[in-house]
Amino acid sequence: MPGILSILACLLLLTGSSIAGDVPVLALETHTLPNGLQVILQPDAACDVVAVNIRYHSGSGAEDPGKHGLAHLFEHLMFKGSEHHDRDYFQTIQEAGGEVNAQTNRDRTTFWETIAPEQLERVLWLEADRMGRLLPALTPEKFDRQKDVVIRELAQRADEPYGGGADLLAGLVHPPEHPYFRPVGGDPGDLQALTLEDAQAFHRTHYVPNNASLCIVGAFDPGLALEWVKRYFGPLEPGPRRVRLRSWPVALEGERRLEVPEAKGLGRIAMAWPSPGWFRPGDGELDLLADVLAQGRSSRLTRRLVHELKTAQKVAVRQESRELGGMFVVEITAAPGADLGALEAAADQVLATLLEEGITPEELRGAVNRRHADLLRRLEIPGGTSGRAHILNRYLAHTGRADYLGRDLERYLGATAEGVSAWARRCLSLEDRAVLVHLPAAPPVTPVEAVGVPDTLPPVGPGTPFSLPLLEQGVLDNGMKVLLVRRPGLPLVEVHLNVHTGWAADPAGRPGTATLTAAMLDEGAGDLSGQEIAARFEALGAEFRTTSSFDGVTLSLNILAGRLDEGLDLLQDLVRHPRFDSREFDDLKGRYRGRQTQEAADAAIRGIVEVQELVFGPDHPYGLPYTGSGTPAGLEALTVDDLRDFHRRWYRPGNVAVVLVGDLDREEALARCKGAFGSWKAAATPAPPALPAAAPHPGGVVLFDHPGEKQATLVAGCLAVPRSHPDYRALQLVNLVFGGQYASRINLNLREDRGLTYGVRSRLLGFRGAGLFLITAQVPVDRVPEAMRELDRELRELRTTRPLTADELEMGRARLQAGFTRSFGTMRRVADNVDHLLENDLPLDAWAEALGEIAGIDAATAAGVVERHLDPDGLVWVVLGPAADVEEGFRAAGMTDWERGDGP
């Protein structure tokens, strides 16, 4: 008999205030089918979607010696069709407007979908069919093709900064016989040697109901869903019983150290220690310790290494919980030119002090509040790789109980400073550890028995009407706009301060002004230093961030509803009274130098930046780097007075809107905003600077030398329409079908049919004043001409012999409509949607027109926007790779017309 389990917690926050109202009550059912499949059903009437999460309790740790890569390979193969549905699963789900993906780690492989409620039965049938009937459709051709795709993926990852570092570090911590010693992605040599029979045996053992758990969350009827689960999964035969290891502790004696060259990134030091596994004693305490060390500006390692000594670009610390045992990791990215030995010694001193003195109650309070609020934020998201369905399935896998939320929170809320300090001393030793140092580059088919599952895809169920959120408005006496979307549910509020001016308003010769102005706001304001601001946010359990774009700046705050007034007061201090301290500014410039160094070494980033400049022209604001980090010359020219001037000019009540999403009514929202911002004096806002006309490159191929690359990076681009243009929606649909999703024309051609790339995408970027169309891919150096030829052919045929088909139009409309409705799925995404309206000067009632605009896109409309805006002869192609090898390929292919770009 199933049990209806309520997840309750009535715990005290360490500030002394009760948080019983801050913990959601999740009513759920758990079931186990006779074949061993575990099922979690968690209906939520407040959701507009359904999340499906199926977890196979086998990852790379389940692979036999010499067969490393099977788990990763099956993550790909499971999408390539089953006996009764022999077509790509990505295509099927995306055509229905859903989201779908998978993830493999050392313990498990997870497949997930986020879909409209009427698609649930179809998705359950699809999941059951590939669990029970994948092998009859697994041909040698599919098997070999996906082996090649995985091997290319591994090569692409190895080419990235710090590629393979996580696997190297795990190999230092674990002995060779341990399941976690091996790389998660696999070994290229093992993958190449795998046979179809190896794959069949792995699937029969691991992709079986008694090795899986299924979680469904969202807008569904649990009785009907259980009926479907029994109908489609019930007839599947269980696999062989296998011993599932629950623990394999390891210990380090002495230091294990490995130094590897890092050709692309800054220097990095990674330290690791064995630690407890998921939900074991000490696991929660080490999560809190990680936050004390590196979460936020006031954390110990970040404060010392990044802000005081300025020898680190970034510090990250995490407790990597796993089933057999965890790994506590400290990762320090060096600042440009920093001495790695001195950096490591400074980090060791911070750790030694902590181990000797322990952590303080104040540090613990901030870490606990942060963990509590972060878990609430993740519960708001139904699906994906970190949302509610994933969390409930993880609880079941590691504790045997899906109703573990209260106990999960209790690990943090019941922790003590003494307990966290004790676990730090128990697990961390400066003598017994693994250390990985990235040295910086010098400057410069067998028959399968049938099972009785229905063999036809069920029809789409009845649709569920979408309820558009109500956007309410108000204006304070000083001209500051207040926009509210009321959202009952979790006791959180999302607050955005939207400044209607971004990078496009950077003064001439000073790119990066808007970005650094925003970044300096929390480096000191009013009576508070940057450290004190960070400590305040951390004590509130709030998540604060600043983001900026070509057309706006946003200060974002996610906070517990009961602390909203405190959060608003802190925000108003930041936006009104920033200190712009010259020492903090110099420190920030140093960190941005490091960021620019890393961006220049990343061929994918650099390729887009080069295309921007070629499409818009070097003097156009949209021709500056899309990362917002400016240019080296501009950064050096910037002074703190430039930031003060920018702030005085644009940070005014009439140029700032406050957006709130949460369980507030309009009057309450206005009253709270008036209390925080009402005394900010009104001042006239200057007119935004006029954008110059774009001066696009006439088209052609520009080659930039990136020596040492195993793969070349291709980026093609052309001018497109601004977000407010009437053609934008139709062009968005065309882009989706052409290259904007996995199941797009160009990705199915270049990846699936020709094996040219791990993935190719096109993008449509709509700004306030213009737009940019991009195509990006990484391909083997010797196949660059072939890839360019195919992409050019696809775009020309889109304009001539192969316009969008009726099926593609239907799929594109469904995807856009589903994407629009899903974009209101969390508080943050709702607030982002409001920001989008503001930044692009869209009418505030534009949401009401969106679904109708999408439904009205027909074949003639799509063909028209292709003809007007996507001209293959106007594309600028940027190629980054070893220039001599690329040019040899150009000549062999009969190409004669290209030019060399400036720089390395």
mmCIF file of N, CA and C in Angstrom, residues 345-456:
data_model
loop_
_atom_site.group_PDB
_atom_site.id
_atom_site.type_symbol
_atom_site.label_atom_id
_atom_site.label_comp_id
_atom_site.label_asym_id
_atom_site.label_seq_id
_atom_site.Cartn_x
_atom_site.Cartn_y
_atom_site.Cartn_z
ATOM 1 N N ALA A 345 50.842 28.698 -0.079
ATOM 2 C CA ALA A 345 51.236 28.910 1.322
ATOM 3 C C ALA A 345 50.224 29.793 2.047
ATOM 4 N N ALA A 346 49.729 30.826 1.358
ATOM 5 C CA ALA A 346 48.736 31.707 1.977
ATOM 6 C C ALA A 346 47.425 30.963 2.240
ATOM 7 N N ALA A 347 47.024 30.122 1.290
ATOM 8 C CA ALA A 347 45.815 29.323 1.490
ATOM 9 C C ALA A 347 46.000 28.367 2.663
ATOM 10 N N ASP A 348 47.170 27.735 2.744
ATOM 11 C CA ASP A 348 47.436 26.815 3.851
ATOM 12 C C ASP A 348 47.361 27.533 5.198
ATOM 13 N N GLN A 349 47.818 28.779 5.234
ATOM 14 C CA GLN A 349 47.767 29.525 6.482
ATOM 15 C C GLN A 349 46.325 29.773 6.921
ATOM 16 N N VAL A 350 45.448 30.106 5.945
ATOM 17 C CA VAL A 350 44.027 30.290 6.267
ATOM 18 C C VAL A 350 43.432 28.995 6.796
ATOM 19 N N LEU A 351 43.750 27.889 6.133
ATOM 20 C CA LEU A 351 43.216 26.595 6.566
ATOM 21 C C LEU A 351 43.760 26.213 7.929
ATOM 22 N N ALA A 352 45.050 26.456 8.155
ATOM 23 C CA ALA A 352 45.650 26.111 9.444
ATOM 24 C C ALA A 352 44.999 26.891 10.580
ATOM 25 N N THR A 353 44.736 28.169 10.352
ATOM 26 C CA THR A 353 44.080 28.984 11.375
ATOM 27 C C THR A 353 42.680 28.457 11.666
ATOM 28 N N LEU A 354 41.954 28.100 10.626
ATOM 29 C CA LEU A 354 40.605 27.572 10.830
ATOM 30 C C LEU A 354 40.660 26.263 11.605
ATOM 31 N N LEU A 355 41.603 25.383 11.254
ATOM 32 C CA LEU A 355 41.682 24.096 11.936
ATOM 33 C C LEU A 355 42.060 24.281 13.404
ATOM 34 N N GLU A 356 42.851 25.293 13.690
ATOM 35 C CA GLU A 356 43.259 25.532 15.065
ATOM 36 C C GLU A 356 42.161 26.221 15.875
ATOM 37 N N GLU A 357 41.526 27.250 15.285
ATOM 38 C CA GLU A 357 40.594 28.073 16.048
ATOM 39 C C GLU A 357 39.137 27.683 15.850
ATOM 40 N N GLY A 358 38.814 27.002 14.761
ATOM 41 C CA GLY A 358 37.435 26.676 14.459
ATOM 42 C C GLY A 358 36.703 27.844 13.826
ATOM 43 N N ILE A 359 35.427 27.633 13.515
ATOM 44 C CA ILE A 359 34.624 28.696 12.920
ATOM 45 C C ILE A 359 33.816 29.389 14.013
ATOM 46 N N THR A 360 33.326 30.572 13.702
ATOM 47 C CA THR A 360 32.571 31.344 14.693
ATOM 48 C C THR A 360 31.074 31.092 14.540
ATOM 49 N N PRO A 361 30.297 31.340 15.590
ATOM 50 C CA PRO A 361 28.838 31.229 15.463
ATOM 51 C C PRO A 361 28.271 32.148 14.386
ATOM 52 N N GLU A 362 28.879 33.320 14.199
ATOM 53 C CA GLU A 362 28.396 34.242 13.171
ATOM 54 C C GLU A 362 28.619 33.667 11.781
ATOM 55 N N GLU A 363 29.786 33.054 11.565
ATOM 56 C CA GLU A 363 30.041 32.422 10.272
ATOM 57 C C GLU A 363 29.049 31.288 10.027
ATOM 58 N N LEU A 364 28.785 30.506 11.051
ATOM 59 C CA LEU A 364 27.837 29.408 10.909
ATOM 60 C C LEU A 364 26.451 29.930 10.571
ATOM 61 N N ARG A 365 26.028 31.018 11.241
ATOM 62 C CA ARG A 365 24.692 31.558 11.009
ATOM 63 C C ARG A 365 24.501 31.934 9.547
ATOM 64 N N GLY A 366 25.489 32.621 8.976
ATOM 65 C CA GLY A 366 25.385 32.990 7.561
ATOM 66 C C GLY A 366 25.333 31.790 6.647
ATOM 67 N N ALA A 367 26.163 30.770 6.935
ATOM 68 C CA ALA A 367 26.184 29.577 6.082
ATOM 69 C C ALA A 367 24.870 28.818 6.172
ATOM 70 N N VAL A 368 24.293 28.715 7.381
ATOM 71 C CA VAL A 368 23.028 28.005 7.544
ATOM 72 C C VAL A 368 21.906 28.729 6.812
ATOM 73 N N ASN A 369 21.846 30.047 6.979
ATOM 74 C CA ASN A 369 20.793 30.808 6.292
ATOM 75 C C ASN A 369 20.906 30.651 4.780
ATOM 76 N N ARG A 370 22.134 30.646 4.296
ATOM 77 C CA ARG A 370 22.334 30.520 2.849
ATOM 78 C C ARG A 370 21.872 29.146 2.356
ATOM 79 N N ARG A 371 22.216 28.086 3.085
ATOM 80 C CA ARG A 371 21.814 26.738 2.670
ATOM 81 C C ARG A 371 20.293 26.576 2.722
ATOM 82 N N HIS A 372 19.677 27.133 3.748
ATOM 83 C CA HIS A 372 18.222 27.048 3.877
ATOM 84 C C HIS A 372 17.544 27.730 2.698
ATOM 85 N N ALA A 373 17.945 28.972 2.412
ATOM 86 C CA ALA A 373 17.311 29.710 1.324
ATOM 87 C C ALA A 373 17.607 29.067 -0.027
ATOM 88 N N ASP A 374 18.816 28.533 -0.192
ATOM 89 C CA ASP A 374 19.168 27.918 -1.476
ATOM 90 C C ASP A 374 18.323 26.684 -1.744
ATOM 91 N N LEU A 375 18.050 25.900 -0.721
ATOM 92 C CA LEU A 375 17.214 24.716 -0.917
ATOM 93 C C LEU A 375 15.795 25.113 -1.305
ATOM 94 N N LEU A 376 15.266 26.181 -0.695
ATOM 95 C CA LEU A 376 13.943 26.662 -1.084
ATOM 96 C C LEU A 376 13.941 27.088 -2.546
ATOM 97 N N ARG A 377 15.000 27.766 -2.983
ATOM 98 C CA ARG A 377 15.056 28.222 -4.382
ATOM 99 C C ARG A 377 15.053 27.033 -5.340
ATOM 100 N N ARG A 378 15.766 25.980 -4.979
ATOM 101 C CA ARG A 378 15.816 24.824 -5.871
ATOM 102 C C ARG A 378 14.503 24.055 -5.879
ATOM 103 N N LEU A 379 13.800 24.051 -4.757
ATOM 104 C CA LEU A 379 12.493 23.390 -4.719
ATOM 105 C C LEU A 379 11.474 24.098 -5.598
ATOM 106 N N GLU A 380 11.680 25.382 -5.868
ATOM 107 C CA GLU A 380 10.740 26.122 -6.710
ATOM 108 C C GLU A 380 10.774 25.619 -8.146
ATOM 109 N N ILE A 381 11.911 25.059 -8.574
ATOM 110 C CA ILE A 381 12.086 24.577 -9.945
ATOM 111 C C ILE A 381 11.633 23.117 -10.001
ATOM 112 N N PRO A 382 10.630 22.774 -10.808
ATOM 113 C CA PRO A 382 10.137 21.381 -10.798
ATOM 114 C C PRO A 382 11.161 20.366 -11.318
ATOM 115 N N GLY A 383 11.836 20.703 -12.436
ATOM 116 C CA GLY A 383 12.653 19.696 -13.099
ATOM 117 C C GLY A 383 14.100 20.106 -13.283
ATOM 118 N N GLY A 384 14.732 19.550 -14.328
ATOM 119 C CA GLY A 384 16.130 19.838 -14.592
ATOM 120 C C GLY A 384 17.054 18.993 -13.738
ATOM 121 N N THR A 385 18.328 19.401 -13.689
ATOM 122 C CA THR A 385 19.337 18.605 -12.986
ATOM 123 C C THR A 385 19.512 19.016 -11.537
ATOM 124 N N SER A 386 18.757 19.996 -11.056
ATOM 125 C CA SER A 386 18.894 20.380 -9.654
ATOM 126 C C SER A 386 17.564 20.751 -9.015
ATOM 127 N N GLY A 387 16.449 20.548 -9.723
ATOM 128 C CA GLY A 387 15.147 20.941 -9.207
ATOM 129 C C GLY A 387 14.509 19.889 -8.320
ATOM 130 N N ARG A 388 13.218 20.076 -8.048
ATOM 131 C CA ARG A 388 12.521 19.286 -7.032
ATOM 132 C C ARG A 388 12.480 17.797 -7.359
ATOM 133 N N ALA A 389 12.168 17.446 -8.601
ATOM 134 C CA ALA A 389 12.108 16.021 -8.956
ATOM 135 C C ALA A 389 13.466 15.353 -8.766
ATOM 136 N N HIS A 390 14.532 16.070 -9.124
ATOM 137 C CA HIS A 390 15.881 15.522 -8.950
ATOM 138 C C HIS A 390 16.199 15.360 -7.467
ATOM 139 N N ILE A 391 15.820 16.339 -6.645
ATOM 140 C CA ILE A 391 16.104 16.280 -5.212
ATOM 141 C C ILE A 391 15.369 15.111 -4.561
ATOM 142 N N LEU A 392 14.078 14.944 -4.862
ATOM 143 C CA LEU A 392 13.306 13.855 -4.259
ATOM 144 C C LEU A 392 13.857 12.498 -4.687
ATOM 145 N N ASN A 393 14.249 12.393 -5.943
ATOM 146 C CA ASN A 393 14.819 11.129 -6.414
ATOM 147 C C ASN A 393 16.159 10.859 -5.728
ATOM 148 N N ARG A 394 16.932 11.912 -5.484
ATOM 149 C CA ARG A 394 18.208 11.743 -4.779
ATOM 150 C C ARG A 394 17.971 11.306 -3.343
ATOM 151 N N TYR A 395 16.983 11.900 -2.679
ATOM 152 C CA TYR A 395 16.665 11.466 -1.320
ATOM 153 C C TYR A 395 16.377 9.967 -1.293
ATOM 154 N N LEU A 396 15.532 9.528 -2.212
ATOM 155 C CA LEU A 396 15.151 8.115 -2.237
ATOM 156 C C LEU A 396 16.367 7.234 -2.490
ATOM 157 N N ALA A 397 17.226 7.644 -3.420
ATOM 158 C CA ALA A 397 18.381 6.820 -3.793
ATOM 159 C C ALA A 397 19.357 6.652 -2.633
ATOM 160 N N HIS A 398 19.560 7.709 -1.850
ATOM 161 C CA HIS A 398 20.626 7.676 -0.852
ATOM 162 C C HIS A 398 20.150 7.452 0.579
ATOM 163 N N THR A 399 18.855 7.656 0.837
ATOM 164 C CA THR A 399 18.364 7.455 2.203
ATOM 165 C C THR A 399 17.259 6.416 2.270
ATOM 166 N N GLY A 400 16.721 6.013 1.106
ATOM 167 C CA GLY A 400 15.584 5.108 1.090
ATOM 168 C C GLY A 400 14.264 5.789 1.355
ATOM 169 N N ARG A 401 14.274 7.128 1.492
ATOM 170 C CA ARG A 401 13.048 7.875 1.799
ATOM 171 C C ARG A 401 12.983 9.096 0.896
ATOM 172 N N ALA A 402 11.867 9.222 0.179
ATOM 173 C CA ALA A 402 11.669 10.440 -0.613
ATOM 174 C C ALA A 402 11.276 11.614 0.273
ATOM 175 N N ASP A 403 10.744 11.335 1.464
ATOM 176 C CA ASP A 403 10.277 12.385 2.382
ATOM 177 C C ASP A 403 11.409 12.800 3.329
ATOM 178 N N TYR A 404 12.536 13.189 2.761
ATOM 179 C CA TYR A 404 13.723 13.476 3.574
ATOM 180 C C TYR A 404 13.995 14.972 3.712
ATOM 181 N N LEU A 405 13.113 15.819 3.186
ATOM 182 C CA LEU A 405 13.389 17.245 3.166
ATOM 183 C C LEU A 405 13.625 17.814 4.557
ATOM 184 N N GLY A 406 12.763 17.480 5.501
ATOM 185 C CA GLY A 406 12.927 18.002 6.849
ATOM 186 C C GLY A 406 14.250 17.591 7.462
ATOM 187 N N ARG A 407 14.635 16.343 7.272
ATOM 188 C CA ARG A 407 15.906 15.871 7.822
ATOM 189 C C ARG A 407 17.091 16.498 7.089
ATOM 190 N N ASP A 408 16.916 16.724 5.796
ATOM 191 C CA ASP A 408 17.972 17.392 5.031
ATOM 192 C C ASP A 408 18.240 18.776 5.614
ATOM 193 N N LEU A 409 17.170 19.542 5.828
ATOM 194 C CA LEU A 409 17.337 20.879 6.422
ATOM 195 C C LEU A 409 17.898 20.794 7.838
ATOM 196 N N GLU A 410 17.492 19.774 8.572
ATOM 197 C CA GLU A 410 17.951 19.661 9.960
ATOM 198 C C GLU A 410 19.462 19.472 10.028
ATOM 199 N N ARG A 411 20.064 18.880 8.986
ATOM 200 C CA ARG A 411 21.526 18.741 8.977
ATOM 201 C C ARG A 411 22.203 20.095 9.121
ATOM 202 N N TYR A 412 21.599 21.131 8.523
ATOM 203 C CA TYR A 412 22.169 22.469 8.583
ATOM 204 C C TYR A 412 21.661 23.240 9.804
ATOM 205 N N LEU A 413 20.348 23.223 10.003
ATOM 206 C CA LEU A 413 19.770 24.044 11.060
ATOM 207 C C LEU A 413 20.151 23.550 12.446
ATOM 208 N N GLY A 414 20.481 22.271 12.552
ATOM 209 C CA GLY A 414 20.885 21.726 13.845
ATOM 210 C C GLY A 414 22.382 21.695 14.050
ATOM 211 N N ALA A 415 23.147 22.194 13.091
ATOM 212 C CA ALA A 415 24.603 22.164 13.210
ATOM 213 C C ALA A 415 25.079 23.191 14.221
ATOM 214 N N THR A 416 26.243 22.939 14.780
ATOM 215 C CA THR A 416 26.876 23.875 15.708
ATOM 216 C C THR A 416 28.246 24.259 15.173
ATOM 217 N N ALA A 417 28.738 25.405 15.624
ATOM 218 C CA ALA A 417 30.081 25.825 15.220
ATOM 219 C C ALA A 417 31.123 24.805 15.669
ATOM 220 N N GLU A 418 30.928 24.238 16.851
ATOM 221 C CA GLU A 418 31.871 23.239 17.350
ATOM 222 C C GLU A 418 31.844 21.978 16.491
ATOM 223 N N GLY A 419 30.625 21.582 16.080
ATOM 224 C CA GLY A 419 30.514 20.386 15.245
ATOM 225 C C GLY A 419 31.149 20.557 13.886
ATOM 226 N N VAL A 420 30.932 21.715 13.243
ATOM 227 C CA VAL A 420 31.562 21.972 11.943
ATOM 228 C C VAL A 420 33.075 21.999 12.089
ATOM 229 N N SER A 421 33.574 22.633 13.143
ATOM 230 C CA SER A 421 35.024 22.711 13.360
ATOM 231 C C SER A 421 35.608 21.321 13.579
ATOM 232 N N ALA A 422 34.878 20.478 14.324
ATOM 233 C CA ALA A 422 35.368 19.119 14.578
ATOM 234 C C ALA A 422 35.472 18.321 13.289
ATOM 235 N N TRP A 423 34.461 18.459 12.405
ATOM 236 C CA TRP A 423 34.523 17.729 11.138
ATOM 237 C C TRP A 423 35.622 18.284 10.231
ATOM 238 N N ALA A 424 35.897 19.563 10.319
ATOM 239 C CA ALA A 424 37.009 20.115 9.556
ATOM 240 C C ALA A 424 38.319 19.476 10.000
ATOM 241 N N ARG A 425 38.511 19.350 11.309
ATOM 242 C CA ARG A 425 39.758 18.754 11.810
ATOM 243 C C ARG A 425 39.824 17.266 11.478
ATOM 244 N N ARG A 426 38.666 16.634 11.439
ATOM 245 C CA ARG A 426 38.654 15.190 11.160
ATOM 246 C C ARG A 426 39.004 14.895 9.705
ATOM 247 N N CYS A 427 38.595 15.763 8.786
ATOM 248 C CA CYS A 427 38.751 15.457 7.355
ATOM 249 C C CYS A 427 39.908 16.184 6.688
ATOM 250 N N LEU A 428 40.251 17.371 7.159
ATOM 251 C CA LEU A 428 41.255 18.178 6.474
ATOM 252 C C LEU A 428 42.582 18.106 7.207
ATOM 253 N N SER A 429 43.588 17.715 6.487
ATOM 254 C CA SER A 429 44.947 17.697 7.019
ATOM 255 C C SER A 429 45.862 18.307 5.969
ATOM 256 N N LEU A 430 46.715 19.228 6.385
ATOM 257 C CA LEU A 430 47.637 19.845 5.424
ATOM 258 C C LEU A 430 48.770 18.901 5.044
ATOM 259 N N GLU A 431 48.925 17.811 5.789
ATOM 260 C CA GLU A 431 49.973 16.831 5.448
ATOM 261 C C GLU A 431 49.426 15.694 4.591
ATOM 262 N N ASP A 432 48.157 15.349 4.775
ATOM 263 C CA ASP A 432 47.558 14.219 4.062
ATOM 264 C C ASP A 432 46.472 14.750 3.132
ATOM 265 N N ARG A 433 46.808 14.914 1.877
ATOM 266 C CA ARG A 433 45.856 15.496 0.930
ATOM 267 C C ARG A 433 46.340 15.254 -0.487
ATOM 268 N N ALA A 434 45.457 15.530 -1.447
ATOM 269 C CA ALA A 434 45.805 15.510 -2.866
ATOM 270 C C ALA A 434 45.879 16.946 -3.358
ATOM 271 N N VAL A 435 46.898 17.240 -4.152
ATOM 272 C CA VAL A 435 47.086 18.592 -4.688
ATOM 273 C C VAL A 435 47.343 18.491 -6.191
ATOM 274 N N LEU A 436 46.512 19.168 -6.961
ATOM 275 C CA LEU A 436 46.677 19.248 -8.411
ATOM 276 C C LEU A 436 46.997 20.698 -8.761
ATOM 277 N N VAL A 437 48.138 20.908 -9.405
ATOM 278 C CA VAL A 437 48.566 22.261 -9.766
ATOM 279 C C VAL A 437 48.548 22.400 -11.280
ATOM 280 N N HIS A 438 47.749 23.345 -11.784
ATOM 281 C CA HIS A 438 47.757 23.692 -13.202
ATOM 282 C C HIS A 438 48.757 24.834 -13.390
ATOM 283 N N LEU A 439 49.890 24.525 -13.994
ATOM 284 C CA LEU A 439 50.930 25.532 -14.185
ATOM 285 C C LEU A 439 50.532 26.461 -15.324
ATOM 286 N N PRO A 440 50.560 27.773 -15.100
ATOM 287 C CA PRO A 440 50.085 28.701 -16.145
ATOM 288 C C PRO A 440 50.983 28.688 -17.355
ATOM 289 N N ALA A 441 50.388 28.970 -18.501
ATOM 290 C CA ALA A 441 51.150 29.039 -19.742
ATOM 291 C C ALA A 441 52.083 30.227 -19.699
ATOM 292 N N ALA A 442 53.181 30.087 -20.435
ATOM 293 C CA ALA A 442 54.054 31.250 -20.584
ATOM 294 C C ALA A 442 53.262 32.328 -21.284
ATOM 295 N N PRO A 443 53.616 33.575 -20.963
ATOM 296 C CA PRO A 443 52.825 34.648 -21.606
ATOM 297 C C PRO A 443 52.797 34.428 -23.093
ATOM 298 N N PRO A 444 51.954 35.029 -23.861
ATOM 299 C CA PRO A 444 51.834 34.717 -25.285
ATOM 300 C C PRO A 444 50.965 33.609 -25.659
ATOM 301 N N VAL A 445 24.227 -6.758 -34.044
ATOM 302 C CA VAL A 445 22.982 -6.845 -33.204
ATOM 303 C C VAL A 445 22.510 -8.278 -32.816
ATOM 304 N N THR A 446 22.443 -8.455 -31.474
ATOM 305 C CA THR A 446 21.965 -9.726 -30.883
ATOM 306 C C THR A 446 20.451 -9.696 -30.645
ATOM 307 N N PRO A 447 19.649 -10.784 -30.954
ATOM 308 C CA PRO A 447 18.201 -10.722 -30.692
ATOM 309 C C PRO A 447 17.928 -10.511 -29.209
ATOM 310 N N VAL A 448 16.845 -9.792 -28.937
ATOM 311 C CA VAL A 448 16.465 -9.488 -27.561
ATOM 312 C C VAL A 448 15.054 -9.988 -27.323
ATOM 313 N N GLU A 449 14.829 -10.627 -26.173
ATOM 314 C CA GLU A 449 13.507 -11.167 -25.861
ATOM 315 C C GLU A 449 12.488 -10.043 -25.739
ATOM 316 N N ALA A 450 11.313 -10.220 -26.324
ATOM 317 C CA ALA A 450 10.268 -9.184 -26.308
ATOM 318 C C ALA A 450 9.635 -9.072 -24.936
ATOM 319 N N VAL A 451 9.108 -7.882 -24.615
ATOM 320 C CA VAL A 451 8.343 -7.668 -23.390
ATOM 321 C C VAL A 451 7.006 -7.062 -23.772
ATOM 322 N N GLY A 452 6.006 -7.233 -22.872
ATOM 323 C CA GLY A 452 4.640 -6.874 -23.232
ATOM 324 C C GLY A 452 4.254 -5.451 -22.924
ATOM 325 N N VAL A 453 4.930 -4.483 -23.514
ATOM 326 C CA VAL A 453 4.576 -3.077 -23.355
ATOM 327 C C VAL A 453 3.841 -2.623 -24.609
ATOM 328 N N PRO A 454 2.793 -1.794 -24.489
ATOM 329 C CA PRO A 454 2.135 -1.271 -25.692
ATOM 330 C C PRO A 454 3.147 -0.672 -26.648
ATOM 331 N N ASP A 455 2.998 -0.970 -27.959
ATOM 332 C CA ASP A 455 4.048 -0.617 -28.913
ATOM 333 C C ASP A 455 3.725 0.605 -29.752
ATOM 334 N N THR A 456 2.737 1.399 -29.343
ATOM 335 C CA THR A 456 2.451 2.636 -30.071
ATOM 336 C C THR A 456 2.447 3.808 -29.106
#
